[in-house]
PDB file of C-alpha atoms in Angstrom:
ATOM      1  CA  MET A   1      15.630  31.317  36.318  1.00 46.00           C
ATOM      2  CA  HIS A   2      12.056  30.867  35.209  1.00 49.00           C
ATOM      3  CA  ASP A   3       9.271  33.206  36.278  1.00 52.00           C
ATOM      4  CA  THR A   4       6.754  30.337  36.073  1.00 48.00           C
ATOM      5  CA  PRO A   5       6.049  28.605  39.405  1.00 48.00           C
ATOM      6  CA  ARG A   6       7.635  25.191  39.777  1.00 49.00           C
ATOM      7  CA  HIS A   7       4.332  23.239  40.101  1.00 40.00           C
ATOM      8  CA  ILE A   8       3.082  24.717  36.794  1.00 37.00           C
ATOM      9  CA  ARG A   9       6.341  23.802  35.045  1.00 41.00           C
ATOM     10  CA  LYS A  10       5.911  20.214  36.305  1.00 41.00           C
ATOM     11  CA  LEU A  11       2.309  20.092  35.018  1.00 37.00           C
ATOM     12  CA  GLY A  12       3.436  21.424  31.656  1.00 43.00           C
ATOM     13  CA  ALA A  13       6.182  18.819  31.442  1.00 40.00           C
ATOM     14  CA  ARG A  14       3.731  16.028  32.321  1.00 41.00           C
ATOM     15  CA  ALA A  15       1.238  17.291  29.745  1.00 38.00           C
ATOM     16  CA  GLY A  16       4.005  17.373  27.152  1.00 39.00           C
ATOM     17  CA  LEU A  17       4.992  13.785  27.948  1.00 35.00           C
ATOM     18  CA  ALA A  18       1.361  12.672  27.814  1.00 37.00           C
ATOM     19  CA  LEU A  19       0.896  14.358  24.439  1.00 33.00           C
ATOM     20  CA  ALA A  20       4.087  12.767  23.112  1.00 36.00           C
ATOM     21  CA  GLY A  21       2.844   9.373  24.316  1.00 36.00           C
ATOM     22  CA  LEU A  22      -0.506   9.842  22.588  1.00 33.00           C
ATOM     23  CA  LEU A  23       1.200  10.854  19.356  1.00 35.00           C
ATOM     24  CA  ALA A  24       3.483   7.819  19.537  1.00 36.00           C
ATOM     25  CA  VAL A  25       0.522   5.474  19.992  1.00 37.00           C
ATOM     26  CA  ALA A  26      -1.452   7.185  17.220  1.00 41.00           C
ATOM     27  CA  GLY A  27       1.537   6.888  14.889  1.00 47.00           C
ATOM     28  CA  CYS A  28       2.006   3.134  15.354  1.00 53.00           C
ATOM     29  CA  ASP A  29      -0.102   2.065  12.390  1.00 62.00           C
ATOM     30  CA  ARG A  30       1.082   2.808   8.880  1.00 66.00           C
ATOM     31  CA  HIS A  31      -2.515   3.172   7.609  1.00 81.00           C
ATOM     32  CA  SER A  32      -5.900   2.917   9.227  1.00 93.00           C
ATOM     33  CA  GLU A  33      -8.333   0.563   7.534  1.00 96.00           C
ATOM     34  CA  ASP A  34     -10.474   3.573   6.582  1.00 96.00           C
ATOM     35  CA  ASP A  35      -7.457   5.305   4.996  1.00 95.00           C
ATOM     36  CA  ALA A  36      -6.487   2.151   3.091  1.00 96.00           C
ATOM     37  CA  ARG A  37     -10.052   1.673   1.863  1.00 96.00           C
ATOM     38  CA  ALA A  38     -10.251   5.336   0.801  1.00 95.00           C
ATOM     39  CA  MET A  39      -7.024   5.004  -1.193  1.00 94.00           C
ATOM     40  CA  LEU A  40      -8.172   1.766  -2.848  1.00 96.00           C
ATOM     41  CA  ALA A  41     -11.645   3.197  -3.529  1.00 95.00           C
ATOM     42  CA  GLY A  42      -9.945   5.676  -5.846  1.00 94.00           C
ATOM     43  CA  TRP A  43      -8.719   2.725  -7.888  1.00 96.00           C
ATOM     44  CA  PHE A  44     -11.327  -0.052  -7.524  1.00 96.00           C
ATOM     45  CA  ASP A  45     -14.971  -0.608  -6.585  1.00 96.00           C
ATOM     46  CA  LEU A  46     -14.465  -2.255  -3.183  1.00 96.00           C
ATOM     47  CA  GLY A  47     -16.635  -4.711  -1.334  1.00 97.00           C
ATOM     48  CA  GLU A  48     -16.043  -6.153   2.122  1.00 97.00           C
ATOM     49  CA  THR A  49     -12.729  -6.295   3.934  1.00 98.00           C
ATOM     50  CA  LEU A  50     -11.529  -9.896   4.171  1.00 98.00           C
ATOM     51  CA  TYR A  51      -8.312  -9.134   6.060  1.00 98.00           C
ATOM     52  CA  PHE A  52      -6.538  -6.039   7.296  1.00 98.00           C
ATOM     53  CA  LYS A  53      -3.534  -5.408   9.515  1.00 97.00           C
ATOM     54  CA  SER A  54      -1.340  -2.356   9.862  1.00 95.00           C
ATOM     55  CA  GLN A  55       1.532  -1.518  12.145  1.00 94.00           C
ATOM     56  CA  ARG A  56       4.405   0.953  12.074  1.00 90.00           C
ATOM     57  CA  GLY A  57       6.367  -0.552   9.153  1.00 90.00           C
ATOM     58  CA  CYS A  58       3.694  -2.265   7.099  1.00 94.00           C
ATOM     59  CA  THR A  59       0.115  -2.622   5.973  1.00 96.00           C
ATOM     60  CA  ALA A  60      -1.565  -5.610   4.339  1.00 97.00           C
ATOM     61  CA  GLY A  61      -5.177  -5.962   3.315  1.00 98.00           C
ATOM     62  CA  VAL A  62      -7.381  -8.242   1.255  1.00 98.00           C
ATOM     63  CA  PHE A  63     -10.661  -6.849  -0.017  1.00 98.00           C
ATOM     64  CA  ARG A  64     -13.480  -8.118  -2.205  1.00 98.00           C
ATOM     65  CA  VAL A  65     -14.114  -6.124  -5.353  1.00 97.00           C
ATOM     66  CA  LYS A  66     -17.538  -5.485  -6.847  1.00 96.00           C
ATOM     67  CA  THR A  67     -16.239  -5.108 -10.412  1.00 93.00           C
ATOM     68  CA  MET A  68     -13.026  -5.887 -12.213  1.00 91.00           C
ATOM     69  CA  ASP A  69     -12.699  -2.342 -13.533  1.00 92.00           C
ATOM     70  CA  VAL A  70      -9.968   0.170 -12.717  1.00 93.00           C
ATOM     71  CA  LYS A  71     -11.358   3.613 -11.947  1.00 92.00           C
ATOM     72  CA  SER A  72     -10.268   6.522 -14.093  1.00 88.00           C
ATOM     73  CA  ARG A  73      -8.610   8.274 -11.108  1.00 89.00           C
ATOM     74  CA  VAL A  74      -5.492   6.238 -11.781  1.00 94.00           C
ATOM     75  CA  PRO A  75      -4.058   6.071 -15.317  1.00 95.00           C
ATOM     76  CA  LEU A  76      -3.998   2.542 -16.746  1.00 95.00           C
ATOM     77  CA  PHE A  77      -1.038   1.550 -18.929  1.00 95.00           C
ATOM     78  CA  ASP A  78      -0.474  -1.507 -21.104  1.00 95.00           C
ATOM     79  CA  ASN A  79       3.331  -1.579 -20.914  1.00 93.00           C
ATOM     80  CA  ALA A  80       6.073  -0.631 -18.479  1.00 93.00           C
ATOM     81  CA  GLU A  81       7.844   1.726 -20.875  1.00 94.00           C
ATOM     82  CA  ALA A  82       4.699   3.854 -21.243  1.00 95.00           C
ATOM     83  CA  VAL A  83       4.572   4.345 -17.465  1.00 94.00           C
ATOM     84  CA  VAL A  84       8.109   5.728 -17.423  1.00 92.00           C
ATOM     85  CA  VAL A  85       7.684   7.863 -20.575  1.00 93.00           C
ATOM     86  CA  SER A  86       4.592   9.433 -19.002  1.00 93.00           C
ATOM     87  CA  GLY A  87       6.441  10.193 -15.757  1.00 89.00           C
ATOM     88  CA  ARG A  88       3.689   8.500 -13.713  1.00 89.00           C
ATOM     89  CA  GLN A  89       6.185   6.275 -11.866  1.00 87.00           C
ATOM     90  CA  GLU A  90       6.551   9.169  -9.406  1.00 88.00           C
ATOM     91  CA  GLY A  91       2.803   9.223  -8.656  1.00 90.00           C
ATOM     92  CA  ALA A  92       0.210   6.478  -8.965  1.00 93.00           C
ATOM     93  CA  PHE A  93      -0.359   4.254 -11.967  1.00 95.00           C
ATOM     94  CA  ALA A  94      -2.053   1.017 -12.973  1.00 95.00           C
ATOM     95  CA  LEU A  95      -0.531  -1.558 -15.285  1.00 95.00           C
ATOM     96  CA  SER A  96      -2.235  -4.481 -16.988  1.00 94.00           C
ATOM     97  CA  VAL A  97      -0.954  -6.568 -19.872  1.00 91.00           C
ATOM     98  CA  PRO A  98      -2.973  -9.587 -21.027  1.00 90.00           C
ATOM     99  CA  GLY A  99      -0.838 -12.711 -20.823  1.00 92.00           C
ATOM    100  CA  LYS A 100       1.500 -11.267 -18.176  1.00 93.00           C
ATOM    101  CA  THR A 101       1.149 -11.891 -14.473  1.00 94.00           C
ATOM    102  CA  PRO A 102       1.916  -9.164 -11.931  1.00 93.00           C
ATOM    103  CA  ASP A 103       5.125 -11.025 -11.138  1.00 90.00           C
ATOM    104  CA  LYS A 104       6.250 -10.672 -14.792  1.00 93.00           C
ATOM    105  CA  LEU A 105       5.100  -7.043 -14.891  1.00 92.00           C
ATOM    106  CA  PHE A 106       7.190  -6.323 -11.807  1.00 90.00           C
ATOM    107  CA  ILE A 107      10.291  -7.710 -13.565  1.00 92.00           C
ATOM    108  CA  GLU A 108       9.560  -5.552 -16.614  1.00 93.00           C
ATOM    109  CA  LEU A 109       9.222  -2.459 -14.429  1.00 93.00           C
ATOM    110  CA  MET A 110      12.474  -3.347 -12.655  1.00 93.00           C
ATOM    111  CA  ASN A 111      14.232  -3.588 -16.026  1.00 95.00           C
ATOM    112  CA  VAL A 112      12.745  -0.346 -17.380  1.00 95.00           C
ATOM    113  CA  HIS A 113      13.027   1.821 -14.248  1.00 94.00           C
ATOM    114  CA  ARG A 114      14.931   0.220 -11.395  1.00 94.00           C
ATOM    115  CA  PRO A 115      13.945   2.762  -8.671  1.00 94.00           C
ATOM    116  CA  THR A 116      10.264   2.042  -9.321  1.00 93.00           C
ATOM    117  CA  GLY A 117      10.878  -1.696  -9.310  1.00 91.00           C
ATOM    118  CA  VAL A 118      12.759  -1.461  -6.022  1.00 92.00           C
ATOM    119  CA  ALA A 119       9.972   0.672  -4.479  1.00 92.00           C
ATOM    120  CA  ILE A 120       7.326  -1.862  -5.560  1.00 92.00           C
ATOM    121  CA  GLN A 121       9.438  -4.697  -4.195  1.00 91.00           C
ATOM    122  CA  ALA A 122       9.758  -2.887  -0.847  1.00 91.00           C
ATOM    123  CA  ALA A 123       6.000  -2.229  -0.696  1.00 93.00           C
ATOM    124  CA  GLY A 124       5.349  -5.941  -1.186  1.00 92.00           C
ATOM    125  CA  LEU A 125       8.135  -7.594   0.778  1.00 91.00           C
ATOM    126  CA  GLU A 126       8.077  -5.247   3.753  1.00 93.00           C
ATOM    127  CA  ALA A 127       4.345  -5.895   4.185  1.00 95.00           C
ATOM    128  CA  LYS A 128       4.922  -9.580   4.964  1.00 94.00           C
ATOM    129  CA  PRO A 129       5.035  -9.069   8.767  1.00 96.00           C
ATOM    130  CA  CYS A 130       1.477  -7.724   8.516  1.00 97.00           C
ATOM    131  CA  MET A 131       0.200 -10.814   6.680  1.00 97.00           C
ATOM    132  CA  ASN A 132      -1.239 -13.951   8.168  1.00 97.00           C
ATOM    133  CA  GLU A 133      -0.976 -17.185   6.190  1.00 97.00           C
ATOM    134  CA  LYS A 134      -4.263 -16.652   4.339  1.00 97.00           C
ATOM    135  CA  ALA A 135      -3.291 -13.082   3.331  1.00 97.00           C
ATOM    136  CA  ARG A 136       0.137 -14.317   2.130  1.00 97.00           C
ATOM    137  CA  ASN A 137      -1.550 -17.026   0.058  1.00 97.00           C
ATOM    138  CA  SER A 138      -3.934 -14.454  -1.430  1.00 97.00           C
ATOM    139  CA  PHE A 139      -1.013 -12.153  -2.251  1.00 97.00           C
ATOM    140  CA  PHE A 140       1.069 -14.867  -3.925  1.00 95.00           C
ATOM    141  CA  ALA A 141      -1.964 -16.145  -5.871  1.00 96.00           C
ATOM    142  CA  ALA A 142      -2.708 -12.585  -7.035  1.00 96.00           C
ATOM    143  CA  LEU A 143       0.915 -12.137  -8.157  1.00 94.00           C
ATOM    144  CA  ASN A 144       0.466 -15.130 -10.455  1.00 94.00           C
ATOM    145  CA  ALA A 145      -3.056 -14.373 -11.717  1.00 93.00           C
ATOM    146  CA  ASP A 146      -3.697 -13.626 -15.363  1.00 91.00           C
ATOM    147  CA  PRO A 147      -5.401 -11.400 -16.242  1.00 89.00           C
ATOM    148  CA  SER A 148      -4.750  -8.939 -13.441  1.00 92.00           C
ATOM    149  CA  VAL A 149      -4.035  -5.303 -12.711  1.00 95.00           C
ATOM    150  CA  VAL A 150      -1.277  -3.868 -10.563  1.00 95.00           C
ATOM    151  CA  VAL A 151      -1.433  -0.394  -9.067  1.00 96.00           C
ATOM    152  CA  PHE A 152       1.497   1.350  -7.467  1.00 95.00           C
ATOM    153  CA  SER A 153       1.430   4.641  -5.577  1.00 94.00           C
ATOM    154  CA  ARG A 154       4.859   5.982  -4.769  1.00 92.00           C
ATOM    155  CA  PRO A 155       3.516   8.748  -2.471  1.00 92.00           C
ATOM    156  CA  ASP A 156       1.708   6.099  -0.395  1.00 90.00           C
ATOM    157  CA  ALA A 157       4.467   3.444  -0.752  1.00 91.00           C
ATOM    158  CA  SER A 158       1.584   1.114  -1.625  1.00 95.00           C
ATOM    159  CA  PHE A 159       1.181  -1.696  -4.115  1.00 94.00           C
ATOM    160  CA  ALA A 160      -2.147  -3.321  -4.970  1.00 97.00           C
ATOM    161  CA  VAL A 161      -2.956  -6.313  -7.133  1.00 97.00           C
ATOM    162  CA  LEU A 162      -6.432  -6.873  -8.550  1.00 96.00           C
ATOM    163  CA  ASP A 163      -7.029 -10.597  -8.906  1.00 96.00           C
ATOM    164  CA  PRO A 164     -10.141 -10.978 -11.076  1.00 92.00           C
ATOM    165  CA  VAL A 165      -9.920 -14.771 -10.865  1.00 92.00           C
ATOM    166  CA  ARG A 166     -10.670 -14.639  -7.127  1.00 95.00           C
ATOM    167  CA  GLY A 167     -12.530 -11.294  -7.147  1.00 96.00           C
ATOM    168  CA  ILE A 168     -10.155  -9.643  -4.678  1.00 97.00           C
ATOM    169  CA  VAL A 169      -7.611  -6.868  -4.437  1.00 98.00           C
ATOM    170  CA  VAL A 170      -4.576  -7.288  -2.193  1.00 98.00           C
ATOM    171  CA  LEU A 171      -2.941  -4.167  -0.779  1.00 98.00           C
ATOM    172  CA  THR A 172       0.605  -4.097   0.545  1.00 96.00           C
ATOM    173  CA  SER A 173       2.568  -1.186   1.919  1.00 95.00           C
ATOM    174  CA  GLY A 174       6.042  -1.013   3.349  1.00 87.00           C
ATOM    175  CA  GLY A 175       9.232   0.906   2.786  1.00 66.00           C
ATOM    176  CA  ASP A 176       9.106   4.596   1.969  1.00 58.00           C
TER     177      ASP A 176
END
């Protein structure tokens, strides 16, 4: 048997359950808005948050950008093959090709390195439950904008599209 008195064991068990409950509630959101903004701030010069929602399986956000530049913290490539040759598909990278929309760039990445294409697809599609109609419209418009920049971070399972036409960046995250 235990040497600890019964009433102390009960208190310990209750405290353990309370702590587990707090951890479960704290772990419900995939990203906090502050965390999402901090990640994006490494890639873009952000303005105000236009939309943000995060829950256990997804995150979606729409943010104004102050400039259309990509920060040097993420390497910028001009073709999908260069991303794979560099090995950056396992980390974070930006891709921009004049005359090609993010939708076309996604297809190129899928053809060059299928696991990266599938991960980007998951980050975008699995974020849909976190999007309202306006966020979905912003995301689909950004996917068809030219010129544009896409950023993918495998460690964060996050995909962002800079839409310079509308002056926004759309963040999606889902999958793992």
